[in-house]
C-alpha positions as semicolon CSV with decimal commas, in nm:
position;residue;x (nm);y (nm);z (nm)
1;X;0,000;0,000;0,000
2;X;0,284;0,239;0,085
3;X;0,458;0,161;-0,245
4;X;0,137;0,235;-0,434
5;X;0,100;0,568;-0,256
6;X;0,464;0,658;-0,321
7;X;0,431;0,568;-0,689
8;X;0,114;0,778;-0,717
9;X;0,282;1,074;-0,544
10;X;0,587;1,045;-0,769
11;X;0,365;1,038;-1,077
12;X;0,173;1,344;-0,962
13;X;0,496;1,529;-0,882
14;X;0,637;1,446;-1,224
15;X;0,320;1,566;-1,395
16;X;0,317;1,890;-1,195
17;X;0,689;1,936;-1,264
18;X;0,635;1,894;-1,639
19;X;0,331;2,124;-1,646
20;X;0,488;2,401;-1,437
21;X;0,619;2,569;-1,752
22;X;0,502;2,521;-2,107
23;X;0,683;2,588;-2,433
24;X;0,397;2,798;-2,570
25;X;0,529;3,147;-2,643
26;X;0,887;3,059;-2,555
27;X;1,170;3,273;-2,690
28;X;1,488;3,139;-2,853
29;X;1,716;2,998;-2,586
30;X;1,442;2,956;-2,327
31;X;1,478;2,639;-2,121
32;X;1,230;2,405;-1,960
33;X;1,293;2,132;-1,703
34;X;1,085;1,817;-1,731
35;X;1,069;1,453;-1,629
36;X;1,214;1,217;-1,889
37;X;0,868;1,076;-1,961
38;X;0,770;1,408;-2,126
39;X;0,841;1,435;-2,497
40;X;1,073;1,710;-2,617
41;X;0,858;1,955;-2,821
42;X;0,929;2,023;-3,189
43;X;1,197;2,290;-3,229
44;X;1,350;2,208;-2,891
45;X;1,650;1,990;-2,793
46;X;1,763;1,825;-2,472
47;X;2,067;2,001;-2,323
48;X;2,117;1,828;-1,987
49;X;2,009;1,515;-1,793
50;X;2,016;1,436;-1,418
51;X;1,842;1,237;-1,143
52;X;1,556;1,386;-0,943
53;X;1,337;1,240;-0,672
54;X;1,051;1,456;-0,805
55;X;1,042;1,237;-1,118
56;X;1,043;0,899;-0,943
57;X;1,329;0,651;-0,915
58;X;1,677;0,799;-0,916
59;X;1,853;0,489;-1,051
60;X;1,866;0,634;-1,403
61;X;1,871;0,992;-1,527
62;X;1,502;1,084;-1,514
63;X;1,499;1,462;-1,553
64;X;1,602;1,674;-1,849
65;X;1,647;2,035;-1,944
66;X;1,525;2,132;-2,290
67;X;1,616;2,442;-2,492
68;X;1,407;2,620;-2,756
69;X;1,597;2,659;-3,085
70;X;1,325;2,826;-3,291
71;X;1,407;3,180;-3,395
72;X;1,786;3,161;-3,383
73;X;1,959;3,322;-3,684
74;X;2,147;3,117;-3,946
75;X;2,504;3,047;-3,831
76;X;2,418;3,006;-3,460
77;X;2,586;2,709;-3,288
78;X;2,455;2,528;-2,980
79;X;2,543;2,209;-2,793
80;X;2,267;1,951;-2,746
81;X;2,233;1,600;-2,608
82;X;2,200;1,325;-2,866
83;X;1,879;1,205;-2,697
84;X;1,667;1,396;-2,951
85;X;1,720;1,462;-3,323
86;X;1,807;1,817;-3,425
87;X;1,514;2,028;-3,546
88;X;1,472;2,108;-3,915
89;X;1,727;2,365;-4,031
90;X;1,995;2,250;-3,783
91;X;2,297;2,040;-3,884
92;X;2,526;1,825;-3,665
93;X;2,881;1,959;-3,704
94;X;3,056;1,749;-3,436
95;X;2,991;1,498;-3,160
96;X;3,160;1,428;-2,827
97;X;3,101;1,283;-2,479
98;X;2,953;1,497;-2,200
99;X;2,863;1,371;-1,852
100;X;2,572;1,619;-1,846
101;X;2,410;1,437;-2,139
102;X;2,422;1,087;-1,992
103;X;2,059;0,987;-2,048
104;X;2,100;0,611;-1,997
105;X;2,163;0,404;-1,687
106;X;2,434;0,216;-1,876
107;X;2,757;0,415;-1,844
108;X;2,939;0,478;-2,170
109;X;3,199;0,723;-2,290
110;X;3,066;0,711;-2,646
111;X;2,973;1,048;-2,798
112;X;2,636;1,158;-2,657
113;X;2,644;1,531;-2,737
114;X;2,633;1,724;-3,063
115;X;2,736;2,068;-3,171
116;X;2,452;2,192;-3,391
117;X;2,464;2,475;-3,642
118;X;2,164;2,662;-3,782
119;X;2,193;2,624;-4,160
120;X;1,853;2,740;-4,285
């Protein structure tokens, strides 16, 4: 019974955490923190992952920060986690490993971060 209550509370906290800020009307470069169960909106990329008790179990990275890339001028470069594909008009120019973009419970030093460039 206690586990059921804890799971329900964690789910409610995650939902409230994800709904606390919405991407509607966001400006270029705005960020949003969300539980990993929330999809990254179109035009946004994941830029950091970490563990949070507010999003449930802390055995795997379960919280992410997303950044809005819509509205940036051509030529702009940003770093983004490889957990989401770049939006249309953005090109991957390089990849590397970053501990802040570790979005899996399985540790790896394989490239998990991209440098993106706005090309159109």
